[in-house]
Coordinates of C-alpha atoms and ligand atoms in Angstrom, one line a residue:
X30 CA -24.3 -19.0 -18.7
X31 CA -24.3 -15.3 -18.6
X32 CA -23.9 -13.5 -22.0
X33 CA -21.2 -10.8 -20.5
X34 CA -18.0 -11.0 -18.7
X35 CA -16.5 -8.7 -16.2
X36 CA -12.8 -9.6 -15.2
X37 CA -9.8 -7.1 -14.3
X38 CA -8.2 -7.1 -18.1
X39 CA -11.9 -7.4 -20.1
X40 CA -15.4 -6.5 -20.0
X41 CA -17.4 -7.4 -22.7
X42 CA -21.5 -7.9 -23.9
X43 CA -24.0 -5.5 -21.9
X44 CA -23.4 -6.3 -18.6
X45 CA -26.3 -6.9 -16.6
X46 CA -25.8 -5.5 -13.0
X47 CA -28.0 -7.5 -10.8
X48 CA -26.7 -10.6 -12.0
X49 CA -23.6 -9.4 -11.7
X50 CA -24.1 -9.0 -7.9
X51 CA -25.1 -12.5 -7.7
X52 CA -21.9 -13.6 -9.6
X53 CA -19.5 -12.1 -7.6
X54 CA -21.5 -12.3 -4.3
X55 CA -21.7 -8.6 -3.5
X56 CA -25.1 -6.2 -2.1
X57 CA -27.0 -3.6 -3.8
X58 CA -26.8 -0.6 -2.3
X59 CA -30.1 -0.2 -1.1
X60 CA -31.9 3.1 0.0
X61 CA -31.6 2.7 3.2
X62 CA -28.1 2.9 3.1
X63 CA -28.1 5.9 0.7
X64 CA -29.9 7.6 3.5
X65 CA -27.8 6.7 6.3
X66 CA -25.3 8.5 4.1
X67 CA -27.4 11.1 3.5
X68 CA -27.9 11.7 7.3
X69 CA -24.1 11.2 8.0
X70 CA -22.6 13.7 5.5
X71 CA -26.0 15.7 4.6
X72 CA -26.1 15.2 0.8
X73 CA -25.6 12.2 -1.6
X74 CA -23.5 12.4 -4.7
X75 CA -25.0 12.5 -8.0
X76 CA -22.9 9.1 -8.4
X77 CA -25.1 7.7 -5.6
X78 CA -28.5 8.8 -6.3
X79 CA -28.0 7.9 -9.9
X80 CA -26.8 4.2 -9.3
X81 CA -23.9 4.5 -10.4
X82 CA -22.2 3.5 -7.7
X83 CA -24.5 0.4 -7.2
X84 CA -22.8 -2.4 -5.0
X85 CA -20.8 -2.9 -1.8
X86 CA -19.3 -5.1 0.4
X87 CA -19.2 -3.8 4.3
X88 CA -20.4 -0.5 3.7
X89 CA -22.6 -0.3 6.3
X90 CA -19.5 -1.7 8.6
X91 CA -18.0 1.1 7.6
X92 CA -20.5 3.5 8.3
X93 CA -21.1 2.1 11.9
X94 CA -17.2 2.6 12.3
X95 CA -17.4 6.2 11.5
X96 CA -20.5 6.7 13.6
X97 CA -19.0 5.3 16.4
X98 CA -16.0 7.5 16.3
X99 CA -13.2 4.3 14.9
X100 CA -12.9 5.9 11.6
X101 CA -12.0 4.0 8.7
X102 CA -9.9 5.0 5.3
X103 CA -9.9 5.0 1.3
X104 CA -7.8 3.1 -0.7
X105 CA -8.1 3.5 -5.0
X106 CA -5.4 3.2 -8.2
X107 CA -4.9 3.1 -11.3
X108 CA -2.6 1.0 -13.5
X109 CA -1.2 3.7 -15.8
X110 CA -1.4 3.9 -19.2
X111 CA -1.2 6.2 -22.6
X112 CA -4.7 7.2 -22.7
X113 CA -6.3 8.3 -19.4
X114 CA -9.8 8.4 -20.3
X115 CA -12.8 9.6 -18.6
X116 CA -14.0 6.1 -17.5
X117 CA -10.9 5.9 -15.5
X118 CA -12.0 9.0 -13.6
X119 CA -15.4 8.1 -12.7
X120 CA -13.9 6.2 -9.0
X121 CA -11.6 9.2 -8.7
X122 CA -14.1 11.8 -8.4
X123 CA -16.3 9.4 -6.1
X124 CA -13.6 8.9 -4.2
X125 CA -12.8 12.5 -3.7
X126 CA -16.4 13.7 -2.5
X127 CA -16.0 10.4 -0.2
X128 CA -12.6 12.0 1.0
X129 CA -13.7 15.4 1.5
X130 CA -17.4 14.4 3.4
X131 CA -15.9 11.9 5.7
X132 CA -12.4 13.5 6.1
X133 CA -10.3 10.3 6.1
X134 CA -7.2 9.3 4.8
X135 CA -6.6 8.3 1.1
X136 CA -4.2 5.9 -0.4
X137 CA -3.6 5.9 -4.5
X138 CA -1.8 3.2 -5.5
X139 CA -0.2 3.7 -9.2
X140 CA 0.7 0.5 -10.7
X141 CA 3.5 1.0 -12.9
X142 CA 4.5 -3.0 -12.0
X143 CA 0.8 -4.5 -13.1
X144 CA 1.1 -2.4 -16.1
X145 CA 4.4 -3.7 -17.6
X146 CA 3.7 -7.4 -16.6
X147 CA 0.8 -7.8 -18.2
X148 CA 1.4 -6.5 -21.8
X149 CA 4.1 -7.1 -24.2
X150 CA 3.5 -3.1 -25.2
X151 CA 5.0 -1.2 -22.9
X152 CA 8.7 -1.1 -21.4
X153 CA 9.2 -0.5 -17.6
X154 CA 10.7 2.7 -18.6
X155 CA 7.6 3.5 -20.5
X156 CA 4.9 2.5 -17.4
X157 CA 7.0 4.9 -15.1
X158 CA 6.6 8.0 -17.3
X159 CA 2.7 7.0 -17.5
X160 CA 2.5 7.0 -14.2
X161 CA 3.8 10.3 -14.1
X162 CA 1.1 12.0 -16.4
X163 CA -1.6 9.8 -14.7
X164 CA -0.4 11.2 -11.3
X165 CA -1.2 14.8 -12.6
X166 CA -4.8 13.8 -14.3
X167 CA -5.2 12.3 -10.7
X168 CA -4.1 15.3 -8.8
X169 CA -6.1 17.7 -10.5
X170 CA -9.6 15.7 -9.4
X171 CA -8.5 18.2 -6.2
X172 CA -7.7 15.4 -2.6
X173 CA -6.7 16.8 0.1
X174 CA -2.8 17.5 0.1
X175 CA -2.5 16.1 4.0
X176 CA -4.4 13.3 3.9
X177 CA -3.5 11.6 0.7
X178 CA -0.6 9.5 -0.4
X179 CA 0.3 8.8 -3.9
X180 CA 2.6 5.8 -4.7
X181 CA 4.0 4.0 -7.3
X182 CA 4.9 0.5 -6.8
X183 CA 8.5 0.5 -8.3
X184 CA 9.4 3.1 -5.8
X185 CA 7.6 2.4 -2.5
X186 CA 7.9 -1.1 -2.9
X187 CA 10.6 -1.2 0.2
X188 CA 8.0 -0.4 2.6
X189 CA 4.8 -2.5 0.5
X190 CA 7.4 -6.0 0.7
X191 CA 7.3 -7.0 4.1
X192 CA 3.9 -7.0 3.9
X193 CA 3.5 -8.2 0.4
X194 CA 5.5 -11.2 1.3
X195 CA 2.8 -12.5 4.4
X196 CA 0.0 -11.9 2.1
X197 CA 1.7 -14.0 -0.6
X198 CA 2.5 -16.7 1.7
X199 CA -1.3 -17.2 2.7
X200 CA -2.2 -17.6 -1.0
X201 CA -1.9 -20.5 -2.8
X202 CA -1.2 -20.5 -6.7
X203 CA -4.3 -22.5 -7.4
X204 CA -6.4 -19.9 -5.3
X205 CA -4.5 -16.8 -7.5
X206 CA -4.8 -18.7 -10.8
X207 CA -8.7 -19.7 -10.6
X208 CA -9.5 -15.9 -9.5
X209 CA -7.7 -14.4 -12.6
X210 CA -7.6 -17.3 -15.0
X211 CA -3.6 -17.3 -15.3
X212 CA -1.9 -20.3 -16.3
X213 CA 1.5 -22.3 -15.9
X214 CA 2.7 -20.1 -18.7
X215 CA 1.9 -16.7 -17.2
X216 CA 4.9 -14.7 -15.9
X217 CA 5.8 -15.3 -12.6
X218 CA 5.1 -11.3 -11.7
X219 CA 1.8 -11.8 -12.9
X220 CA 1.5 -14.4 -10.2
X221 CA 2.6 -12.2 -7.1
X222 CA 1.3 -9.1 -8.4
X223 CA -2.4 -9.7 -6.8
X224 CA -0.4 -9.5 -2.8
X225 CA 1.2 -6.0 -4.2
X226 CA -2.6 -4.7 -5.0
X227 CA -3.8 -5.7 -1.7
X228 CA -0.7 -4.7 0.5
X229 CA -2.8 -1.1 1.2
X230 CA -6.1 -2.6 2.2
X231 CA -3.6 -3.1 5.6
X232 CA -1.9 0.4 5.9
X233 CA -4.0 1.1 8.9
X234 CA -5.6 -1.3 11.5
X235 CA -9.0 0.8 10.8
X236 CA -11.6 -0.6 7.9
X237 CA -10.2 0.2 4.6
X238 CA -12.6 1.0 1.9
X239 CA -12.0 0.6 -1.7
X240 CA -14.4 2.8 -4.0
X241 CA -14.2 1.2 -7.7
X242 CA -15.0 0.0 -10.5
X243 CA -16.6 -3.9 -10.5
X244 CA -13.7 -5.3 -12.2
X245 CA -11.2 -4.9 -9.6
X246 CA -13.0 -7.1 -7.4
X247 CA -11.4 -10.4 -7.8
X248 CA -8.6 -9.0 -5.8
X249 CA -10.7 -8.2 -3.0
X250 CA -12.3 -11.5 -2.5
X251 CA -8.8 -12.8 -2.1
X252 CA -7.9 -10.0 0.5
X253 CA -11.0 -11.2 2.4
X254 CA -10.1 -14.7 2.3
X255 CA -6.8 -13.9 3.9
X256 CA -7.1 -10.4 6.1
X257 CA -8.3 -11.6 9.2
X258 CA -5.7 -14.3 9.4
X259 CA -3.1 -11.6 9.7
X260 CA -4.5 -9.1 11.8
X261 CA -6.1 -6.7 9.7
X262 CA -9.8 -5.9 8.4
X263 CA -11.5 -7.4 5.6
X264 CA -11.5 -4.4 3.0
X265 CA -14.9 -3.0 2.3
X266 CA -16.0 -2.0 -1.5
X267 CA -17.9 0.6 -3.1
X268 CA -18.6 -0.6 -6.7
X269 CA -19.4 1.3 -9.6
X270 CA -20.8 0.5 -13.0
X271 CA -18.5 1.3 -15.9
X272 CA -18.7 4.1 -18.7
X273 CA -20.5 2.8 -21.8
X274 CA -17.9 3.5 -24.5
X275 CA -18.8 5.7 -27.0
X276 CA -19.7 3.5 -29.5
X277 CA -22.0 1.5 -28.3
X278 CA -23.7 0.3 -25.1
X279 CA -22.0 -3.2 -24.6
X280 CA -18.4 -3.8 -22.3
X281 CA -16.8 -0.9 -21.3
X282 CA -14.5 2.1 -22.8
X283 CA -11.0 1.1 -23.1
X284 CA -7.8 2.8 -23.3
X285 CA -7.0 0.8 -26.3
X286 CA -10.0 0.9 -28.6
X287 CA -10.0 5.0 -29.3
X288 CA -13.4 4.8 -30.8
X289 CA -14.9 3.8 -27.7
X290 CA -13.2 6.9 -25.2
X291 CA -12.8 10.1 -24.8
X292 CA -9.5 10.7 -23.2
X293 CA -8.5 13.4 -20.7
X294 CA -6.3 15.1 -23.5
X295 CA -8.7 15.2 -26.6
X296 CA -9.5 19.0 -27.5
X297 CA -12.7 20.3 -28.4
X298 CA -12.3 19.5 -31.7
X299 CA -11.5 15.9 -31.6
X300 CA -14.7 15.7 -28.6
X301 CA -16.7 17.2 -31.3
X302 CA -15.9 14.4 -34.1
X303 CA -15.5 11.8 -32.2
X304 CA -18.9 12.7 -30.4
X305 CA -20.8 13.3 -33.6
X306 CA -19.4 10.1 -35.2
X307 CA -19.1 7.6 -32.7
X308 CA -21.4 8.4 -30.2
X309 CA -24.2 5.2 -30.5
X310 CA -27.6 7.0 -30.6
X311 CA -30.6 5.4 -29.4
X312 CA -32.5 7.9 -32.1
X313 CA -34.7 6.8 -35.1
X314 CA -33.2 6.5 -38.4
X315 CA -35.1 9.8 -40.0
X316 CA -36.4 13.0 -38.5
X317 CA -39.7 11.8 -39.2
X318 CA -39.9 9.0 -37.2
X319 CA -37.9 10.2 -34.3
X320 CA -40.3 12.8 -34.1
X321 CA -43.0 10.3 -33.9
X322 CA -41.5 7.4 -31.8
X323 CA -39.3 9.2 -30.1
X324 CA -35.5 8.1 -29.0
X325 CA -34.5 5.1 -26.4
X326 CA -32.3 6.9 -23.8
X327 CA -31.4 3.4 -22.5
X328 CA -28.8 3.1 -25.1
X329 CA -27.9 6.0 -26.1
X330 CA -24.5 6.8 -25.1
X331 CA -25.3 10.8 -25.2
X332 CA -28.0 10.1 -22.7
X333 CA -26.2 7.7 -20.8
X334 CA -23.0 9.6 -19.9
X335 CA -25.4 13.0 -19.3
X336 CA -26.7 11.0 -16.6
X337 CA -23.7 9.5 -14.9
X338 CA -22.6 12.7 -13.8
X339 CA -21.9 15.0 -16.7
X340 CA -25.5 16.7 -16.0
X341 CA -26.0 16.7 -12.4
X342 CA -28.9 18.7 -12.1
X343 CA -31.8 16.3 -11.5
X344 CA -34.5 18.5 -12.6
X345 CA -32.8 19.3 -16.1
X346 CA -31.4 15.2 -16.5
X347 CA -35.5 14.4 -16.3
X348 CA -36.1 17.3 -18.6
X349 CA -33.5 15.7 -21.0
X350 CA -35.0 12.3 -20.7
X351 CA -38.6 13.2 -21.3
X352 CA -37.5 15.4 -24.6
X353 CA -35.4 12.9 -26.0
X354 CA -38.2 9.8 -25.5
X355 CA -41.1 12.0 -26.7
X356 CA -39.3 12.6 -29.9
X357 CA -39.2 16.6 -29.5
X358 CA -35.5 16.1 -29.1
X359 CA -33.1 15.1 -32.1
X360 CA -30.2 12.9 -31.2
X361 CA -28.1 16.1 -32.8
X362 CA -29.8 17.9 -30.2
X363 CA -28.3 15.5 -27.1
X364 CA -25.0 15.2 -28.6
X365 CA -24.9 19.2 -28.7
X366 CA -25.2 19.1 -25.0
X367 CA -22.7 16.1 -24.1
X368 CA -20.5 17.8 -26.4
X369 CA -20.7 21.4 -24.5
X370 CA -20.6 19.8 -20.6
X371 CA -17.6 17.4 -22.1
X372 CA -15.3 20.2 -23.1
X373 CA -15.9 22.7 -20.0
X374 CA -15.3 19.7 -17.9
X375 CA -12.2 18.7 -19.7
X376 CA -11.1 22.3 -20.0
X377 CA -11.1 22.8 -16.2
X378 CA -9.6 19.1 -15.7
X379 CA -6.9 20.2 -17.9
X380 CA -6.5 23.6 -16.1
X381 CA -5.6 22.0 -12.9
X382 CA -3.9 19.5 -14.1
X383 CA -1.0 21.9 -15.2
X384 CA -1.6 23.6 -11.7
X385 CA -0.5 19.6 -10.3
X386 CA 2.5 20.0 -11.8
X387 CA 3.7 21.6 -8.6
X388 CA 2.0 19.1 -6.4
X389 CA 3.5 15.9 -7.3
X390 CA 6.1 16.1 -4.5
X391 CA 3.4 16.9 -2.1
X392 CA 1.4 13.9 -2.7
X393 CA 4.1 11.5 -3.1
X394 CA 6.5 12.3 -0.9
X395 CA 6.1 15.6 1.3
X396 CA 2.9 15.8 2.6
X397 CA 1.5 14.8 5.8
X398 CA 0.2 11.3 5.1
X399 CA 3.2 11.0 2.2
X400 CA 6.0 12.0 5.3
X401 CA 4.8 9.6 7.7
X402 CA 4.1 6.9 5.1
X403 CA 7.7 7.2 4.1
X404 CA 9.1 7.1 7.5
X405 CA 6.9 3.8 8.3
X406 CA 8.8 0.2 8.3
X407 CA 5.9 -2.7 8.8
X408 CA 7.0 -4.4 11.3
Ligands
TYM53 P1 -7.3 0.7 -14.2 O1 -6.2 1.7 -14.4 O2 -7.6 -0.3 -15.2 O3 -8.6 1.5 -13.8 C1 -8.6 2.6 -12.9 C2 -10.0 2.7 -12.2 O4 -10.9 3.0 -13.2 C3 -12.0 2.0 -13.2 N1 -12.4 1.9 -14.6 C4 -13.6 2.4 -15.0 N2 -14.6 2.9 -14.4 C5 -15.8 3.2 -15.0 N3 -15.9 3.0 -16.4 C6 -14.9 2.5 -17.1 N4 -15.0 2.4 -18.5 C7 -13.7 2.1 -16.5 N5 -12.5 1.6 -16.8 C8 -11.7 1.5 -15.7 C9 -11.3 0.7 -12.7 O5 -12.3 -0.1 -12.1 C10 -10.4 1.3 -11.6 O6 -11.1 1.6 -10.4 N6 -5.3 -2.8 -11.1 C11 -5.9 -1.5 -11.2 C12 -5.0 -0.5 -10.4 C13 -5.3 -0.5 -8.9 C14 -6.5 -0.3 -8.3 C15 -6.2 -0.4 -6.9 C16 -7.8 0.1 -8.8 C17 -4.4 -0.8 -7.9 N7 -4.9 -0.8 -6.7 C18 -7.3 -0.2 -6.0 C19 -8.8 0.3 -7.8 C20 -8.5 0.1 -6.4 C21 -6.0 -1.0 -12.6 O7 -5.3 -1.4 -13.5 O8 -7.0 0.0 -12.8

């Protein structure tokens, strides 16, 4: 029995990657494949080279697709909610370098549906607004305005149901419940909602791929059950690992537990305290010691989220690394540092995220991709 579990609604215990690939029957994304990357778009993201984004499905269909000229297409969301924080933006801004290397189109899907179904907090009314704010904190990541379509599933459901309703009718409710552990009691939304999160894995009759993170994927094996059987693609995924939370190295940072996140709206102040308190250091009790044994960057959450992406400079993250194990840098030290790349980042994010105020109509409804999506009936 593994000691950790990964599902859509929880992740909890230190989550051991390469088992997890086993588990859920995925590939690592092996250097080879980095490469081929590498020599399609001529650099890798600091997402890839780090591991971050670790696993896949098809990927290398997908590359052969673009290399022969078919082309293929992105497809992410979000299920809004109060606190955006900055776990939830790790696929975004994958999925934006993916966007802007490969120049495809992109599909955001903004579950405002999922969201009030499967919590007794929120009121529909309340999950629409959400999605509103979430739109901006997506906008401002910075897609491209033509080739990107935002939707929310109360309002574009007209043009998701025809399609919605073949999916559902090719799953069973014994395959739905064993993938996501529902039960006769769960709501009957709840039930269909998995056929409304894979309706835009078939918006085009191209390969769809689906950057991530891990949890999602129980939807995805159902889509590949089912996909081929009605004409489309089995969706290809690009996984990633999640955010440690803050305060400590096991499961994942969660909107709901604000001890564990930093969220997109936290000012430098409250990054500063909650960084200084929370933050789980992989330091030595005393000065002394640390100076002599050194610090563990494995768990230190300072360390950790540096080297997902807040410190992209490879020469300086090694730099970092080498300090903090030998003991010459103090745990204050590497919080200093998180603390000063957190707040320019989120001072820029929230700089353009005013600026998206004016955008939301282009993304959802005006755009290129948005027009034609809105004047398309499935037939
Ligand atoms: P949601 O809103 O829970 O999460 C949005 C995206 O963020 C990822 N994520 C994380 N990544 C890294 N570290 C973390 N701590 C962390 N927490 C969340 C999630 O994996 C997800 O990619 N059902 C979905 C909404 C959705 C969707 C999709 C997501 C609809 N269609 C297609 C991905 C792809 C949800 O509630 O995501």
């Amino acid at each position: 029995m593994a000691d950790f579990t990964v599902t859509p609604w929880e992740v909890k215990g230190k989550v051991d990657y390469d088992k997890l690939i086993i588990q859920f029957g995925t590939q690592k994304i092996s250097q080879e494949l980095k490469d081929r990357i590498k020599r399609d778009v001529g650099e890798l993201h600091v997402m890839l080279r780090r591991d971050i984004f670790f696993s896949h499905r098809d990927l290398d269909q997908v590359l052969n697709d673009y290399e022969q000229g078919k082309g293929f297409f992105l497809y992410t969301g979000r299920g809004p909610s109060l606190g955006f924080h900055i776990g939830h933006l790790v696929p975004f801004i994958f999925t934006k370098w993916l966007q802007h290397k490969f120049n495809v189109n992109l599909y955001i899907e903004v579950t405002d549906d999922e969201k009030f179904l499967r919590t007794q907090d929120y009121t529909l009314d309340q999950t629409r607004s959400f999605a509103y704010d979430n739109i901006l904190d997506i906008i401002a990541v910075g897609f491209d305005p033509d080739k990107t379509f935002i939707f929310q599933d109360t309002e574009y459901i007209r043009n998701m149901y025809p399609l919605a309703v073949k999916i559902a009718k090719k799953l069973t409710f014994s395959q739905v419940r064993a993938t996501f552990g529902l039960d006769v009691s769960s709501n009957l939304g709840t039930i269909f909602y998995p056929a409304l999160q894979i309706v835009p894995t078939m918006f085009e009759k191209r390969r769809c791929l689906i950057p991530a993170g891990i949890d999602q994927d129980p939807y995805w094996r159902l889509q590949r059950d089912i996909a081929e059987s009605l004409g489309y693609y089995k969706a290809a995924q690009i996984h990633s690992k999640f955010v440690m939370p803050l305060n400590g190295p096991e499961g994942k940072m969660s909107s709901s537990i604000p001890e564990s996140a930093i969220y997109l709206s936290d000012d430098p102040k409250t990054v500063k305290y909650k960084v200084m308190k929370y933050a789980f250091s992989g330091g030595q009790p005393t000065v002394e010691l640390h100076r002599k044994l050194g610090g563990n960057p494995e768990v230190d959450v300072a360390f950790q989220w540096l080297y997902m992406f807040f410190e992209e400079d490879d020469k300086r993250i090694n730099e970092i690394e080498e300090e903090y194990r030998s003991g010459k840098m103090l745990t204050g030290e590497l919080k200093e540092i998180l603390i000063e790349k957190l707040n320019s980042f989120l001072e820029e994010h929230r700089r353009k995220r005013e600026e998206a105020r004016d955008l939301v109509h282009t993304f959802k409804y005006d755009g290129k991709l948005a027009k034609e999506m809105w004047e398309k009936i499935h037939e």
